[in-house]
Amino acid sequence: MLPELSTLREVQDFDIRLAAYDRDLARVPGALEGIDNEIEAARSHVQAVEEELRETTAERRRAETELEEAEANADKYGDQLLGARSNEEYKGLQQQITNTKTRIGTVEDRILALMEKSDDLEGKLADRKRTFGERSTVLEARKADIRSKAREQEEKRDQLLSRRAATFARLSEEIAGRYERIRGARRGIAVAPVRDERCSACNVRLRPQLLEEIHADRSIHACESCARILFLEADAPAA
């Protein structure tokens, strides 16, 4: 095989491996964002209970204020009852006291229910926080692992890029430029093996004369359909 064709194949192999690294590294931000979204979703479960507990506490405080006002009114009506000047005024104040005591009982029941609800929510919140802590620890560890592997891939990619540059420098300016033009136009694949008398990249059958010239191995030849540089399948590496 022509030395320059062999070099082209090496460069192509480097580019295929570099593209694989690029694809993997391009997925890293999305993977990290997905984990962050999981963490936020788990945190929102905690925040939802916290908000419900805050609302319940505020409602209980309002009920306690209402209870204090009702008890104060009951005391006031009791004092006024002692000074009632007529039977009608006396009965009216008694009715006010009865209504106020009914209201007091209703508010007390509501406060008791709110206290029980607060207790349940505090237990629920503790469970949610524990679950969130455990889940976030796992997810943060996963993020750290992704970042660690990404750094390793970046290092390997940089090493591969250096090796690729050294190999690419062995090509003539004309062949190097030709390779890059084809690679840019053909989704990163500029060199392809001949397989069953066809270009394995575009599957177009090669002319007999072109096949003979490729077998003669005197110069670099390209597929007349896709312009990719061709080499014989028999010369392809076993891998």
Short mmCIF file of C-alpha atoms in Angstrom, two decimals:
data_model
loop_
_atom_site.label_atom_id
_atom_site.label_comp_id
_atom_site.label_asym_id
_atom_site.label_seq_id
_atom_site.Cartn_x
_atom_site.Cartn_y
_atom_site.Cartn_z
CA MET A 1 0.00 0.00 0.00
CA LEU A 2 1.20 3.50 -0.78
CA PRO A 3 2.70 5.13 2.33
CA GLU A 4 0.51 8.22 1.94
CA LEU A 5 -2.63 6.08 1.62
CA SER A 6 -1.62 4.21 4.76
CA THR A 7 -1.17 7.56 6.51
CA LEU A 8 -4.60 8.67 5.32
CA ARG A 9 -6.13 5.58 6.85
CA GLU A 10 -4.37 6.31 10.15
CA VAL A 11 -5.70 9.87 10.11
CA GLN A 12 -9.18 8.59 9.30
CA ASP A 13 -9.00 6.19 12.24
CA PHE A 14 -7.95 9.05 14.52
CA ASP A 15 -10.84 11.18 13.26
CA ILE A 16 -13.39 8.42 13.83
CA ARG A 17 -12.17 7.96 17.40
CA LEU A 18 -12.09 11.71 17.99
CA ALA A 19 -15.66 12.00 16.71
CA ALA A 20 -16.71 9.30 19.20
CA TYR A 21 -15.09 11.27 22.03
CA ASP A 22 -16.80 14.45 20.82
CA ARG A 23 -20.19 12.73 20.80
CA ASP A 24 -19.67 11.42 24.32
CA LEU A 25 -18.48 14.79 25.63
CA ALA A 26 -21.36 16.58 23.92
CA ARG A 27 -23.77 14.47 25.96
CA VAL A 28 -22.20 15.48 29.28
CA PRO A 29 -23.99 18.85 29.75
CA GLY A 30 -27.35 17.23 29.04
CA ALA A 31 -26.61 14.38 31.44
CA LEU A 32 -25.64 16.82 34.19
CA GLU A 33 -28.70 18.96 33.52
CA GLY A 34 -30.90 15.86 33.72
CA ILE A 35 -29.47 14.99 37.13
CA ASP A 36 -29.91 18.59 38.31
CA ASN A 37 -33.54 18.38 37.23
CA GLU A 38 -33.92 15.18 39.27
CA ILE A 39 -32.43 16.92 42.30
CA GLU A 40 -34.75 19.91 41.84
CA ALA A 41 -37.75 17.61 41.49
CA ALA A 42 -36.82 15.85 44.74
CA ARG A 43 -36.26 19.22 46.42
CA SER A 44 -39.66 20.44 45.23
CA HIS A 45 -41.29 17.55 47.11
CA VAL A 46 -39.67 18.83 50.30
CA GLN A 47 -40.60 22.43 49.54
CA ALA A 48 -44.22 21.48 48.87
CA VAL A 49 -44.55 20.00 52.37
CA GLU A 50 -42.69 22.97 53.88
CA GLU A 51 -45.10 25.35 52.20
CA GLU A 52 -48.12 23.35 53.36
CA LEU A 53 -46.74 23.35 56.90
CA ARG A 54 -46.20 27.13 56.78
CA GLU A 55 -49.77 27.67 55.58
CA THR A 56 -51.14 25.35 58.28
CA THR A 57 -49.13 27.15 60.97
CA ALA A 58 -50.33 30.54 59.73
CA GLU A 59 -53.93 29.31 59.66
CA ARG A 60 -53.60 28.01 63.24
CA ARG A 61 -52.24 31.37 64.40
CA ARG A 62 -55.19 33.14 62.79
CA ALA A 63 -57.54 30.69 64.51
CA GLU A 64 -55.81 31.29 67.85
CA THR A 65 -56.23 35.04 67.37
CA GLU A 66 -59.89 34.47 66.54
CA LEU A 67 -60.24 32.34 69.68
CA GLU A 68 -58.71 35.06 71.85
CA GLU A 69 -61.12 37.62 70.41
CA ALA A 70 -64.12 35.32 70.96
CA GLU A 71 -63.09 34.61 74.57
CA ALA A 72 -62.65 38.33 75.17
CA ASN A 73 -66.11 38.95 73.75
CA ALA A 74 -67.59 36.24 75.97
CA ASP A 75 -66.05 37.91 79.04
CA LYS A 76 -67.32 41.28 77.88
CA TYR A 77 -70.86 39.99 77.40
CA GLY A 78 -70.68 38.32 80.82
CA ASP A 79 -69.76 41.65 82.44
CA GLN A 80 -72.55 43.42 80.55
CA LEU A 81 -75.01 40.75 81.65
CA LEU A 82 -74.52 41.76 85.29
CA GLY A 83 -75.56 45.29 84.45
CA ALA A 84 -78.54 44.48 82.23
CA ARG A 85 -81.41 46.94 82.89
CA SER A 86 -84.18 45.07 81.17
CA ASN A 87 -85.32 41.54 80.54
CA GLU A 88 -84.88 41.98 76.79
CA GLU A 89 -81.32 43.26 77.20
CA TYR A 90 -80.59 40.33 79.53
CA LYS A 91 -81.91 37.78 77.04
CA GLY A 92 -80.06 39.48 74.21
CA LEU A 93 -76.77 39.28 76.08
CA GLN A 94 -77.40 35.63 76.97
CA GLN A 95 -77.91 34.86 73.29
CA GLN A 96 -74.68 36.68 72.45
CA ILE A 97 -72.86 34.63 75.07
CA THR A 98 -74.36 31.39 73.74
CA ASN A 99 -73.40 32.26 70.14
CA THR A 100 -69.90 33.25 71.21
CA LYS A 101 -69.38 30.02 73.16
CA THR A 102 -70.53 28.03 70.10
CA ARG A 103 -68.05 29.97 68.03
CA ILE A 104 -65.34 29.30 70.62
CA GLY A 105 -66.02 25.56 70.46
CA THR A 106 -65.88 25.60 66.65
CA VAL A 107 -62.59 27.51 66.65
CA GLU A 108 -61.09 25.21 69.28
CA ASP A 109 -62.00 22.20 67.17
CA ARG A 110 -60.36 23.83 64.15
CA ILE A 111 -57.22 24.62 66.13
CA LEU A 112 -57.04 21.02 67.33
CA ALA A 113 -57.41 19.73 63.77
CA LEU A 114 -54.71 22.13 62.57
CA MET A 115 -52.37 21.01 65.35
CA GLU A 116 -52.87 17.38 64.34
CA LYS A 117 -52.29 18.31 60.71
CA SER A 118 -49.09 20.15 61.66
CA ASP A 119 -47.84 17.09 63.52
CA ASP A 120 -48.53 14.90 60.48
CA LEU A 121 -46.83 17.40 58.17
CA GLU A 122 -43.77 17.63 60.42
CA GLY A 123 -43.42 13.85 60.29
CA LYS A 124 -43.94 13.88 56.53
CA LEU A 125 -41.39 16.68 56.15
CA ALA A 126 -38.81 14.73 58.14
CA ASP A 127 -39.33 11.73 55.85
CA ARG A 128 -39.12 13.88 52.73
CA LYS A 129 -35.92 15.55 53.93
CA ARG A 130 -34.33 12.21 54.71
CA THR A 131 -35.33 10.82 51.32
CA PHE A 132 -34.08 13.97 49.60
CA GLY A 133 -30.76 13.79 51.43
CA GLU A 134 -30.24 10.17 50.42
CA ARG A 135 -31.32 10.78 46.83
CA SER A 136 -29.28 13.95 46.39
CA THR A 137 -26.18 12.17 47.74
CA VAL A 138 -26.59 9.46 45.10
CA LEU A 139 -27.23 11.98 42.34
CA GLU A 140 -24.32 14.25 43.30
CA ALA A 141 -22.05 11.19 43.29
CA ARG A 142 -23.33 10.37 39.81
CA LYS A 143 -22.56 13.92 38.66
CA ALA A 144 -19.06 13.67 40.09
CA ASP A 145 -18.56 10.37 38.27
CA ILE A 146 -19.75 11.87 34.98
CA ARG A 147 -17.41 14.85 35.39
CA SER A 148 -14.51 12.56 36.28
CA LYS A 149 -15.06 10.38 33.23
CA ALA A 150 -15.47 13.46 31.06
CA ARG A 151 -12.09 14.77 32.24
CA GLU A 152 -10.53 11.41 31.42
CA GLN A 153 -12.10 11.48 27.97
CA GLU A 154 -10.89 15.03 27.40
CA GLU A 155 -7.36 14.00 28.32
CA LYS A 156 -7.50 10.98 26.00
CA ARG A 157 -8.99 13.14 23.26
CA ASP A 158 -6.19 15.70 23.64
CA GLN A 159 -3.59 12.93 23.43
CA LEU A 160 -5.31 11.48 20.38
CA LEU A 161 -5.48 14.92 18.80
CA SER A 162 -1.73 15.34 19.25
CA ARG A 163 -1.06 11.95 17.66
CA ARG A 164 -3.42 12.82 14.85
CA ALA A 165 -1.60 16.12 14.23
CA ALA A 166 1.77 14.34 14.06
CA THR A 167 0.42 11.77 11.61
CA PHE A 168 -1.42 14.37 9.54
CA ALA A 169 1.82 16.35 9.19
CA ARG A 170 3.28 13.45 7.17
CA LEU A 171 0.79 14.09 4.35
CA SER A 172 1.58 16.33 1.44
CA GLU A 173 -0.21 19.68 1.39
CA GLU A 174 -2.29 18.62 -1.63
CA ILE A 175 -3.43 15.29 -0.14
CA ALA A 176 -4.02 16.84 3.30
CA GLY A 177 -6.23 19.53 1.81
CA ARG A 178 -8.07 16.97 -0.31
CA TYR A 179 -8.69 14.77 2.72
CA GLU A 180 -10.09 17.64 4.79
CA ARG A 181 -12.39 18.79 1.97
CA ILE A 182 -13.82 15.29 1.53
CA ARG A 183 -14.14 14.77 5.29
CA GLY A 184 -16.03 18.03 5.64
CA ALA A 185 -18.41 17.16 2.81
CA ARG A 186 -18.93 13.49 3.72
CA ARG A 187 -19.81 13.55 7.41
CA GLY A 188 -16.28 12.90 8.60
CA ILE A 189 -15.53 9.86 6.40
CA ALA A 190 -13.01 10.61 3.66
CA VAL A 191 -11.39 7.17 3.25
CA ALA A 192 -13.35 3.99 2.51
CA PRO A 193 -12.48 0.38 1.62
CA VAL A 194 -13.45 -1.29 -1.63
CA ARG A 195 -15.81 -4.15 -0.84
CA ASP A 196 -17.30 -6.53 -3.43
CA GLU A 197 -16.05 -4.19 -6.17
CA ARG A 198 -18.04 -1.34 -4.66
CA CYS A 199 -17.26 1.73 -2.64
CA SER A 200 -18.30 0.59 0.83
CA ALA A 201 -19.32 4.14 1.78
CA CYS A 202 -21.81 4.94 -1.01
CA ASN A 203 -22.28 1.37 -2.36
CA VAL A 204 -21.68 2.38 -5.98
CA ARG A 205 -20.05 -0.28 -8.18
CA LEU A 206 -16.62 0.76 -9.40
CA ARG A 207 -15.58 0.67 -13.05
CA PRO A 208 -13.30 -2.28 -13.93
CA GLN A 209 -10.55 0.08 -15.04
CA LEU A 210 -10.65 1.96 -11.74
CA LEU A 211 -10.53 -1.36 -9.88
CA GLU A 212 -7.45 -2.37 -11.84
CA GLU A 213 -5.75 0.93 -11.03
CA ILE A 214 -6.56 0.52 -7.35
CA HIS A 215 -5.14 -3.02 -7.39
CA ALA A 216 -2.02 -1.71 -9.17
CA ASP A 217 -1.46 0.50 -6.11
CA ARG A 218 0.55 3.15 -7.97
CA SER A 219 -1.46 6.20 -6.93
CA ILE A 220 -4.33 7.35 -4.77
CA HIS A 221 -7.78 6.87 -6.30
CA ALA A 222 -11.20 8.17 -5.37
CA CYS A 223 -14.74 6.92 -5.79
CA GLU A 224 -16.24 8.55 -8.85
CA SER A 225 -19.57 8.85 -7.06
CA CYS A 226 -18.80 10.18 -3.57
CA ALA A 227 -15.16 11.27 -4.08
CA ARG A 228 -13.94 9.34 -1.05
CA ILE A 229 -10.39 8.00 -1.24
CA LEU A 230 -10.42 4.24 -1.73
CA PHE A 231 -8.30 1.34 -0.53
CA LEU A 232 -8.66 -2.41 -0.92
CA GLU A 233 -10.73 -4.29 1.67
CA ALA A 234 -8.01 -6.96 1.79
CA ASP A 235 -5.65 -4.28 3.13
CA ALA A 236 -8.06 -3.23 5.87
CA PRO A 237 -6.92 -3.95 9.44
CA ALA A 238 -8.35 -7.10 11.05
CA ALA A 239 -10.15 -5.07 13.70
#
